[in-house]
Each structure stands twice: as C-alpha cells, then as structure tokens.
C-alpha cells in the first residue's frame, strides 16, 4: 500500500502581522518536498523531492499561486476564525 499526501499549515505571529504558509509533500511517511512562503520556493529533501522542486520552481505560475496563498487562504481564514479562537472565555 502506497500513500501520498500533501499537508498545509498556516502559522500566525502577532495576528496577521507575520504569516507563514507551509505546504509539505509526503510519500510513504517520507517528507520529500516542501513550499515555505518565507523561502518563496519549493525545497526538496531527497533526490525525488529535488527533481520535483526543480520542476515546480521552473513554472512561474505555480510559484506565484503558492506565494499568493498567504493572502488568499491564511489571512482570509484568520479574520473569519479570530472570534472563535481569541475571544473564548
């Protein structure tokens, strides 16, 4: 049985002042590539991941889409979830 998955996460520091978007690619429990909005490009962690990252980094549309995820996904979701997260008593 083979398993492939992508996990994305948002990290907020001081509200929406500093937002970090991380997308991780995993195959058979091995993390092979990631996109980090602080770095601004894909990074591979093994030979397969390096080939994938090189291909994804060569496509400007893919990079622009991932870089824009900070504004389209992260900040938008933070503003909607803030009342439920911060104002619980």
mmCIF file of N, CA, C and O in Angstrom:
data_model
loop_
_atom_site.group_PDB
_atom_site.id
_atom_site.type_symbol
_atom_site.label_atom_id
_atom_site.label_comp_id
_atom_site.label_asym_id
_atom_site.label_seq_id
_atom_site.Cartn_x
_atom_site.Cartn_y
_atom_site.Cartn_z
ATOM 1 N N UNK A 1 0.843 -1.171 0.000
ATOM 2 C CA UNK A 1 0.000 0.000 0.000
ATOM 3 C C UNK A 1 0.891 1.237 0.000
ATOM 4 O O UNK A 1 1.786 1.370 0.832
ATOM 5 N N UNK A 2 0.650 2.134 -0.943
ATOM 6 C CA UNK A 2 1.403 3.376 -1.036
ATOM 7 C C UNK A 2 0.490 4.535 -0.656
ATOM 8 O O UNK A 2 -0.696 4.532 -0.969
ATOM 9 N N UNK A 3 1.066 5.504 -0.003
ATOM 10 C CA UNK A 3 0.285 6.643 0.438
ATOM 11 C C UNK A 3 0.989 7.929 0.026
ATOM 12 O O UNK A 3 2.178 8.105 0.293
ATOM 13 N N UNK A 4 0.252 8.811 -0.623
ATOM 14 C CA UNK A 4 0.778 10.127 -0.997
ATOM 15 C C UNK A 4 -0.150 11.176 -0.413
ATOM 16 O O UNK A 4 -1.376 11.032 -0.468
ATOM 17 N N UNK A 5 0.410 12.205 0.171
ATOM 18 C CA UNK A 5 -0.422 13.259 0.736
ATOM 19 C C UNK A 5 0.315 14.585 0.763
ATOM 20 O O UNK A 5 1.543 14.630 0.697
ATOM 21 N N UNK A 6 -0.468 15.627 0.820
ATOM 22 C CA UNK A 6 0.064 16.983 0.964
ATOM 23 C C UNK A 6 -0.612 17.591 2.187
ATOM 24 O O UNK A 6 -1.824 17.481 2.352
ATOM 25 N N UNK A 7 0.172 18.203 3.049
ATOM 26 C CA UNK A 7 -0.356 18.840 4.252
ATOM 27 C C UNK A 7 0.033 20.309 4.221
ATOM 28 O O UNK A 7 1.182 20.639 3.951
ATOM 29 N N UNK A 8 -0.929 21.159 4.472
ATOM 30 C CA UNK A 8 -0.617 22.578 4.508
ATOM 31 C C UNK A 8 -0.940 23.146 5.876
ATOM 32 O O UNK A 8 -1.846 22.684 6.555
ATOM 33 N N UNK A 9 -0.156 24.122 6.258
ATOM 34 C CA UNK A 9 -0.336 24.733 7.559
ATOM 35 C C UNK A 9 -0.091 26.221 7.500
ATOM 36 O O UNK A 9 0.652 26.712 6.659
ATOM 37 N N UNK A 10 -0.758 26.919 8.393
ATOM 38 C CA UNK A 10 -0.621 28.364 8.489
ATOM 39 C C UNK A 10 -0.119 28.695 9.877
ATOM 40 O O UNK A 10 -0.624 28.169 10.866
ATOM 41 N N UNK A 11 0.847 29.568 9.967
ATOM 42 C CA UNK A 11 1.412 29.975 11.244
ATOM 43 C C UNK A 11 1.283 31.485 11.365
ATOM 44 O O UNK A 11 1.750 32.226 10.504
ATOM 45 N N UNK A 12 0.613 31.935 12.430
ATOM 46 C CA UNK A 12 0.360 33.357 12.643
ATOM 47 C C UNK A 12 1.179 33.845 13.821
ATOM 48 O O UNK A 12 1.137 33.258 14.894
ATOM 49 N N UNK A 13 1.898 34.935 13.621
ATOM 50 C CA UNK A 13 2.678 35.564 14.675
ATOM 51 C C UNK A 13 2.214 37.013 14.751
ATOM 52 O O UNK A 13 2.225 37.718 13.739
ATOM 53 N N UNK A 14 1.769 37.454 15.916
ATOM 54 C CA UNK A 14 1.219 38.799 16.113
ATOM 55 C C UNK A 14 0.030 39.052 15.191
ATOM 56 O O UNK A 14 -0.006 40.017 14.442
ATOM 57 N N UNK A 15 -0.936 38.168 15.244
ATOM 58 C CA UNK A 15 -2.117 38.319 14.390
ATOM 59 C C UNK A 15 -1.744 38.069 12.943
ATOM 60 O O UNK A 15 -1.156 37.061 12.620
ATOM 61 N N UNK A 16 -2.086 39.001 12.082
ATOM 62 C CA UNK A 16 -1.743 38.831 10.664
ATOM 63 C C UNK A 16 -0.501 39.623 10.288
ATOM 64 O O UNK A 16 -0.199 39.778 9.113
ATOM 65 N N UNK A 17 0.218 40.117 11.294
ATOM 66 C CA UNK A 17 1.430 40.886 11.005
ATOM 67 C C UNK A 17 2.491 40.010 10.345
ATOM 68 O O UNK A 17 3.123 40.392 9.375
ATOM 69 N N UNK A 18 2.687 38.811 10.854
ATOM 70 C CA UNK A 18 3.655 37.859 10.295
ATOM 71 C C UNK A 18 2.930 36.541 10.070
ATOM 72 O O UNK A 18 2.531 35.882 11.020
ATOM 73 N N UNK A 19 2.725 36.191 8.808
ATOM 74 C CA UNK A 19 2.011 34.962 8.452
ATOM 75 C C UNK A 19 2.938 34.088 7.626
ATOM 76 O O UNK A 19 3.613 34.557 6.718
ATOM 77 N N UNK A 20 2.948 32.803 7.955
ATOM 78 C CA UNK A 20 3.789 31.848 7.249
ATOM 79 C C UNK A 20 2.911 30.719 6.726
ATOM 80 O O UNK A 20 2.095 30.164 7.463
ATOM 81 N N UNK A 21 3.073 30.380 5.449
ATOM 82 C CA UNK A 21 2.331 29.294 4.809
ATOM 83 C C UNK A 21 3.323 28.194 4.460
ATOM 84 O O UNK A 21 4.347 28.456 3.840
ATOM 85 N N UNK A 22 3.023 26.969 4.882
ATOM 86 C CA UNK A 22 3.906 25.837 4.624
ATOM 87 C C UNK A 22 3.078 24.708 4.011
ATOM 88 O O UNK A 22 2.039 24.334 4.543
ATOM 89 N N UNK A 23 3.558 24.178 2.883
ATOM 90 C CA UNK A 23 2.925 23.051 2.209
ATOM 91 C C UNK A 23 3.934 21.922 2.143
ATOM 92 O O UNK A 23 5.032 22.093 1.612
ATOM 93 N N UNK A 24 3.583 20.777 2.738
ATOM 94 C CA UNK A 24 4.508 19.636 2.797
ATOM 95 C C UNK A 24 3.983 18.504 1.933
ATOM 96 O O UNK A 24 2.794 18.182 1.990
ATOM 97 N N UNK A 25 4.875 17.880 1.178
ATOM 98 C CA UNK A 25 4.529 16.720 0.360
ATOM 99 C C UNK A 25 5.153 15.480 0.992
ATOM 100 O O UNK A 25 6.349 15.462 1.275
ATOM 101 N N UNK A 26 4.329 14.454 1.197
ATOM 102 C CA UNK A 26 4.763 13.244 1.886
ATOM 103 C C UNK A 26 4.386 12.038 1.032
ATOM 104 O O UNK A 26 3.273 11.971 0.485
ATOM 105 N N UNK A 27 5.312 11.097 0.908
ATOM 106 C CA UNK A 27 5.047 9.850 0.201
ATOM 107 C C UNK A 27 5.583 8.704 1.049
ATOM 108 O O UNK A 27 6.777 8.666 1.375
ATOM 109 N N UNK A 28 4.707 7.787 1.418
ATOM 110 C CA UNK A 28 5.068 6.659 2.281
ATOM 111 C C UNK A 28 5.784 7.100 3.559
ATOM 112 O O UNK A 28 6.856 6.619 3.902
ATOM 113 N N UNK A 29 5.199 8.067 4.240
ATOM 114 C CA UNK A 29 5.708 8.615 5.509
ATOM 115 C C UNK A 29 7.052 9.309 5.380
ATOM 116 O O UNK A 29 7.728 9.541 6.374
ATOM 117 N N UNK A 30 7.472 9.617 4.172
ATOM 118 C CA UNK A 30 8.745 10.325 3.971
ATOM 119 C C UNK A 30 8.465 11.703 3.383
ATOM 120 O O UNK A 30 7.881 11.829 2.315
ATOM 121 N N UNK A 31 8.872 12.700 4.087
ATOM 122 C CA UNK A 31 8.714 14.082 3.660
ATOM 123 C C UNK A 31 9.743 14.357 2.571
ATOM 124 O O UNK A 31 10.938 14.364 2.837
ATOM 125 N N UNK A 32 9.272 14.574 1.320
ATOM 126 C CA UNK A 32 10.222 14.710 0.222
ATOM 127 C C UNK A 32 10.335 16.122 -0.342
ATOM 128 O O UNK A 32 11.343 16.455 -0.963
ATOM 129 N N UNK A 33 9.333 16.973 -0.147
ATOM 130 C CA UNK A 33 9.419 18.340 -0.663
ATOM 131 C C UNK A 33 8.511 19.239 0.162
ATOM 132 O O UNK A 33 7.557 18.780 0.793
ATOM 133 N N UNK A 34 8.820 20.530 0.137
ATOM 134 C CA UNK A 34 8.008 21.492 0.862
ATOM 135 C C UNK A 34 8.045 22.843 0.158
ATOM 136 O O UNK A 34 8.992 23.161 -0.552
ATOM 137 N N UNK A 35 6.980 23.606 0.364
ATOM 138 C CA UNK A 35 6.959 25.003 -0.049
ATOM 139 C C UNK A 35 6.797 25.821 1.214
ATOM 140 O O UNK A 35 5.890 25.587 2.012
ATOM 141 N N UNK A 36 7.666 26.787 1.396
ATOM 142 C CA UNK A 36 7.624 27.681 2.558
ATOM 143 C C UNK A 36 7.515 29.100 2.036
ATOM 144 O O UNK A 36 8.329 29.530 1.215
ATOM 145 N N UNK A 37 6.505 29.840 2.493
ATOM 146 C CA UNK A 37 6.316 31.194 1.984
ATOM 147 C C UNK A 37 7.449 32.129 2.391
ATOM 148 O O UNK A 37 7.694 33.125 1.717
ATOM 149 N N UNK A 38 8.148 31.835 3.485
ATOM 150 C CA UNK A 38 9.302 32.659 3.858
ATOM 151 C C UNK A 38 10.441 32.490 2.856
ATOM 152 O O UNK A 38 11.143 33.442 2.542
ATOM 153 N N UNK A 39 10.627 31.270 2.360
ATOM 154 C CA UNK A 39 11.660 31.000 1.363
ATOM 155 C C UNK A 39 11.178 31.454 -0.014
ATOM 156 O O UNK A 39 11.944 31.990 -0.806
ATOM 157 N N UNK A 40 9.894 31.211 -0.316
ATOM 158 C CA UNK A 40 9.309 31.650 -1.574
ATOM 159 C C UNK A 40 9.494 30.683 -2.721
ATOM 160 O O UNK A 40 9.234 31.027 -3.873
ATOM 161 N N UNK A 41 9.929 29.470 -2.424
ATOM 162 C CA UNK A 41 10.092 28.469 -3.477
ATOM 163 C C UNK A 41 10.033 27.085 -2.844
ATOM 164 O O UNK A 41 10.016 26.943 -1.631
ATOM 165 N N UNK A 42 9.984 26.066 -3.709
ATOM 166 C CA UNK A 42 9.959 24.682 -3.242
ATOM 167 C C UNK A 42 11.372 24.223 -2.907
ATOM 168 O O UNK A 42 12.335 24.615 -3.548
ATOM 169 N N UNK A 43 11.468 23.341 -1.914
ATOM 170 C CA UNK A 43 12.743 22.776 -1.496
ATOM 171 C C UNK A 43 12.560 21.260 -1.411
ATOM 172 O O UNK A 43 11.589 20.780 -0.828
ATOM 173 N N UNK A 44 13.494 20.507 -2.012
ATOM 174 C CA UNK A 44 13.451 19.051 -1.967
ATOM 175 C C UNK A 44 14.377 18.504 -0.898
ATOM 176 O O UNK A 44 15.427 19.083 -0.621
ATOM 177 N N UNK A 45 14.003 17.358 -0.303
ATOM 178 C CA UNK A 45 14.789 16.780 0.779
ATOM 179 C C UNK A 45 15.444 15.452 0.429
ATOM 180 O O UNK A 45 16.178 14.905 1.224
ATOM 181 N N UNK A 46 15.144 14.914 -0.745
ATOM 182 C CA UNK A 46 15.791 13.702 -1.237
ATOM 183 C C UNK A 46 15.873 13.824 -2.759
ATOM 184 O O UNK A 46 15.380 14.810 -3.318
ATOM 185 N N UNK A 47 16.504 12.900 -3.458
ATOM 186 C CA UNK A 47 16.648 13.052 -4.913
ATOM 187 C C UNK A 47 15.320 13.232 -5.653
ATOM 188 O O UNK A 47 15.209 14.074 -6.550
ATOM 189 N N UNK A 48 14.297 12.468 -5.268
ATOM 190 C CA UNK A 48 12.989 12.624 -5.904
ATOM 191 C C UNK A 48 12.406 14.004 -5.615
ATOM 192 O O UNK A 48 11.878 14.678 -6.506
ATOM 193 N N UNK A 49 12.496 14.444 -4.366
ATOM 194 C CA UNK A 49 11.983 15.756 -3.984
ATOM 195 C C UNK A 49 12.725 16.890 -4.659
ATOM 196 O O UNK A 49 12.132 17.902 -5.024
ATOM 197 N N UNK A 50 14.024 16.718 -4.857
ATOM 198 C CA UNK A 50 14.802 17.756 -5.547
ATOM 199 C C UNK A 50 14.380 17.879 -7.006
ATOM 200 O O UNK A 50 14.298 18.988 -7.541
ATOM 201 N N UNK A 51 14.095 16.748 -7.659
ATOM 202 C CA UNK A 51 13.616 16.793 -9.049
ATOM 203 C C UNK A 51 12.252 17.472 -9.130
ATOM 204 O O UNK A 51 12.008 18.302 -10.009
ATOM 205 N N UNK A 52 11.361 17.123 -8.214
ATOM 206 C CA UNK A 52 10.032 17.742 -8.184
ATOM 207 C C UNK A 52 10.138 19.238 -7.921
ATOM 208 O O UNK A 52 9.484 20.046 -8.584
ATOM 209 N N UNK A 53 10.959 19.618 -6.941
ATOM 210 C CA UNK A 53 11.122 21.035 -6.600
ATOM 211 C C UNK A 53 11.702 21.818 -7.778
ATOM 212 O O UNK A 53 11.267 22.936 -8.056
ATOM 213 N N UNK A 54 12.649 21.230 -8.474
ATOM 214 C CA UNK A 54 13.234 21.903 -9.637
ATOM 215 C C UNK A 54 12.174 22.146 -10.706
ATOM 216 O O UNK A 54 12.105 23.222 -11.297
ATOM 217 N N UNK A 55 11.320 21.155 -10.948
ATOM 218 C CA UNK A 55 10.257 21.292 -11.943
ATOM 219 C C UNK A 55 9.238 22.343 -11.506
ATOM 220 O O UNK A 55 8.826 23.198 -12.291
ATOM 221 N N UNK A 56 8.808 22.302 -10.226
ATOM 222 C CA UNK A 56 7.821 23.259 -9.743
ATOM 223 C C UNK A 56 8.390 24.672 -9.707
ATOM 224 O O UNK A 56 7.670 25.636 -9.995
ATOM 225 N N UNK A 57 9.660 24.819 -9.352
ATOM 226 C CA UNK A 57 10.275 26.152 -9.307
ATOM 227 C C UNK A 57 10.476 26.742 -10.698
ATOM 228 O O UNK A 57 10.603 27.956 -10.840
ATOM 229 N N UNK A 58 10.521 25.914 -11.724
ATOM 230 C CA UNK A 58 10.708 26.425 -13.087
ATOM 231 C C UNK A 58 9.420 26.979 -13.677
ATOM 232 O O UNK A 58 9.446 27.634 -14.711
ATOM 233 N N UNK A 59 8.286 26.739 -13.026
ATOM 234 C CA UNK A 59 6.995 27.231 -13.512
ATOM 235 C C UNK A 59 6.602 28.484 -12.733
ATOM 236 O O UNK A 59 6.232 28.398 -11.565
ATOM 237 N N UNK A 60 6.659 29.656 -13.357
ATOM 238 C CA UNK A 60 6.352 30.895 -12.615
ATOM 239 C C UNK A 60 4.901 30.980 -12.151
ATOM 240 O O UNK A 60 4.620 31.577 -11.114
ATOM 241 N N UNK A 61 3.965 30.369 -12.892
ATOM 242 C CA UNK A 61 2.564 30.411 -12.467
ATOM 243 C C UNK A 61 2.347 29.632 -11.173
ATOM 244 O O UNK A 61 1.613 30.078 -10.293
ATOM 245 N N UNK A 62 2.986 28.485 -11.052
ATOM 246 C CA UNK A 62 2.873 27.681 -9.838
ATOM 247 C C UNK A 62 3.452 28.427 -8.637
ATOM 248 O O UNK A 62 2.851 28.461 -7.560
ATOM 249 N N UNK A 63 4.610 29.032 -8.829
ATOM 250 C CA UNK A 63 5.227 29.783 -7.724
ATOM 251 C C UNK A 63 4.366 30.974 -7.313
ATOM 252 O O UNK A 63 4.191 31.241 -6.120
ATOM 253 N N UNK A 64 3.830 31.693 -8.281
ATOM 254 C CA UNK A 64 3.005 32.854 -7.963
ATOM 255 C C UNK A 64 1.734 32.429 -7.218
ATOM 256 O O UNK A 64 1.298 33.096 -6.280
ATOM 257 N N UNK A 65 1.161 31.300 -7.616
ATOM 258 C CA UNK A 65 -0.036 30.779 -6.951
ATOM 259 C C UNK A 65 0.260 30.440 -5.493
ATOM 260 O O UNK A 65 -0.516 30.780 -4.591
ATOM 261 N N UNK A 66 1.373 29.782 -5.240
ATOM 262 C CA UNK A 66 1.730 29.409 -3.862
ATOM 263 C C UNK A 66 2.102 30.631 -3.034
ATOM 264 O O UNK A 66 1.794 30.711 -1.852
ATOM 265 N N UNK A 67 2.789 31.585 -3.636
ATOM 266 C CA UNK A 67 3.159 32.796 -2.882
ATOM 267 C C UNK A 67 1.925 33.614 -2.512
ATOM 268 O O UNK A 67 1.892 34.254 -1.461
ATOM 269 N N UNK A 68 0.912 33.595 -3.364
ATOM 270 C CA UNK A 68 -0.313 34.346 -3.091
ATOM 271 C C UNK A 68 -1.192 33.650 -2.059
ATOM 272 O O UNK A 68 -2.140 34.251 -1.547
ATOM 273 N N UNK A 69 -0.895 32.401 -1.731
ATOM 274 C CA UNK A 69 -1.704 31.650 -0.760
ATOM 275 C C UNK A 69 -1.715 32.315 0.609
ATOM 276 O O UNK A 69 -2.681 32.174 1.356
ATOM 277 N N UNK A 70 -0.667 33.038 0.947
ATOM 278 C CA UNK A 70 -0.630 33.729 2.248
ATOM 279 C C UNK A 70 -1.800 34.695 2.350
ATOM 280 O O UNK A 70 -2.480 34.753 3.368
ATOM 281 N N UNK A 71 -2.067 35.432 1.284
ATOM 282 C CA UNK A 71 -3.160 36.403 1.318
ATOM 283 C C UNK A 71 -4.515 35.762 1.051
ATOM 284 O O UNK A 71 -5.508 36.117 1.684
ATOM 285 N N UNK A 72 -4.577 34.817 0.115
ATOM 286 C CA UNK A 72 -5.876 34.258 -0.262
ATOM 287 C C UNK A 72 -6.414 33.260 0.748
ATOM 288 O O UNK A 72 -7.621 33.192 0.955
ATOM 289 N N UNK A 73 -5.554 32.466 1.382
ATOM 290 C CA UNK A 73 -6.003 31.457 2.336
ATOM 291 C C UNK A 73 -5.760 31.882 3.782
ATOM 292 O O UNK A 73 -6.672 31.887 4.599
ATOM 293 N N UNK A 74 -4.541 32.220 4.100
ATOM 294 C CA UNK A 74 -4.152 32.418 5.500
ATOM 295 C C UNK A 74 -4.851 33.603 6.144
ATOM 296 O O UNK A 74 -5.546 33.449 7.141
ATOM 297 N N UNK A 75 -4.649 34.780 5.604
ATOM 298 C CA UNK A 75 -5.216 35.977 6.238
ATOM 299 C C UNK A 75 -6.726 35.966 6.207
ATOM 300 O O UNK A 75 -7.385 36.378 7.157
ATOM 301 N N UNK A 76 -7.298 35.486 5.109
ATOM 302 C CA UNK A 76 -8.752 35.424 4.998
ATOM 303 C C UNK A 76 -9.332 34.481 6.055
ATOM 304 O O UNK A 76 -10.312 34.805 6.709
ATOM 305 N N UNK A 77 -8.747 33.318 6.237
ATOM 306 C CA UNK A 77 -9.231 32.370 7.241
ATOM 307 C C UNK A 77 -8.997 32.884 8.655
ATOM 308 O O UNK A 77 -9.800 32.635 9.548
ATOM 309 N N UNK A 78 -7.903 33.598 8.877
ATOM 310 C CA UNK A 78 -7.623 34.130 10.210
ATOM 311 C C UNK A 78 -8.701 35.123 10.622
ATOM 312 O O UNK A 78 -9.186 35.092 11.744
ATOM 313 N N UNK A 79 -9.096 35.997 9.704
ATOM 314 C CA UNK A 79 -10.095 37.005 10.040
ATOM 315 C C UNK A 79 -11.440 36.362 10.358
ATOM 316 O O UNK A 79 -12.171 36.836 11.213
ATOM 317 N N UNK A 80 -11.768 35.257 9.686
ATOM 318 C CA UNK A 80 -13.029 34.576 9.959
ATOM 319 C C UNK A 80 -13.006 33.763 11.230
ATOM 320 O O UNK A 80 -14.036 33.586 11.887
ATOM 321 N N UNK A 81 -11.843 33.252 11.601
ATOM 322 C CA UNK A 81 -11.741 32.383 12.775
ATOM 323 C C UNK A 81 -11.369 33.137 14.049
ATOM 324 O O UNK A 81 -11.486 32.582 15.136
ATOM 325 N N UNK A 82 -10.948 34.365 13.966
ATOM 326 C CA UNK A 82 -10.478 35.116 15.131
ATOM 327 C C UNK A 82 -11.497 35.167 16.269
ATOM 328 O O UNK A 82 -11.136 34.928 17.421
ATOM 329 N N UNK A 83 -12.770 35.455 16.012
ATOM 330 C CA UNK A 83 -13.702 35.498 17.146
ATOM 331 C C UNK A 83 -13.820 34.161 17.880
ATOM 332 O O UNK A 83 -14.037 34.138 19.088
ATOM 333 N N UNK A 84 -13.664 33.066 17.178
ATOM 334 C CA UNK A 84 -13.792 31.757 17.812
ATOM 335 C C UNK A 84 -12.524 31.350 18.539
ATOM 336 O O UNK A 84 -12.562 30.595 19.499
ATOM 337 N N UNK A 85 -11.391 31.842 18.091
ATOM 338 C CA UNK A 85 -10.119 31.434 18.670
ATOM 339 C C UNK A 85 -9.720 32.305 19.864
ATOM 340 O O UNK A 85 -9.354 31.822 20.907
ATOM 341 N N UNK A 86 -9.807 33.635 19.692
ATOM 342 C CA UNK A 86 -9.235 34.535 20.696
ATOM 343 C C UNK A 86 -10.220 35.000 21.762
ATOM 344 O O UNK A 86 -9.805 35.388 22.829
ATOM 345 N N UNK A 87 -11.509 34.989 21.472
ATOM 346 C CA UNK A 87 -12.443 35.576 22.408
ATOM 347 C C UNK A 87 -13.229 34.541 23.195
ATOM 348 O O UNK A 87 -14.332 34.807 23.642
ATOM 349 N N UNK A 88 -12.672 33.360 23.385
ATOM 350 C CA UNK A 88 -13.343 32.347 24.210
ATOM 351 C C UNK A 88 -13.050 32.589 25.680
ATOM 352 O O UNK A 88 -11.936 32.896 26.065
ATOM 353 N N UNK A 89 -14.065 32.422 26.506
ATOM 354 C CA UNK A 89 -13.870 32.617 27.941
ATOM 355 C C UNK A 89 -14.588 31.551 28.702
ATOM 356 O O UNK A 89 -15.577 31.061 28.424
#
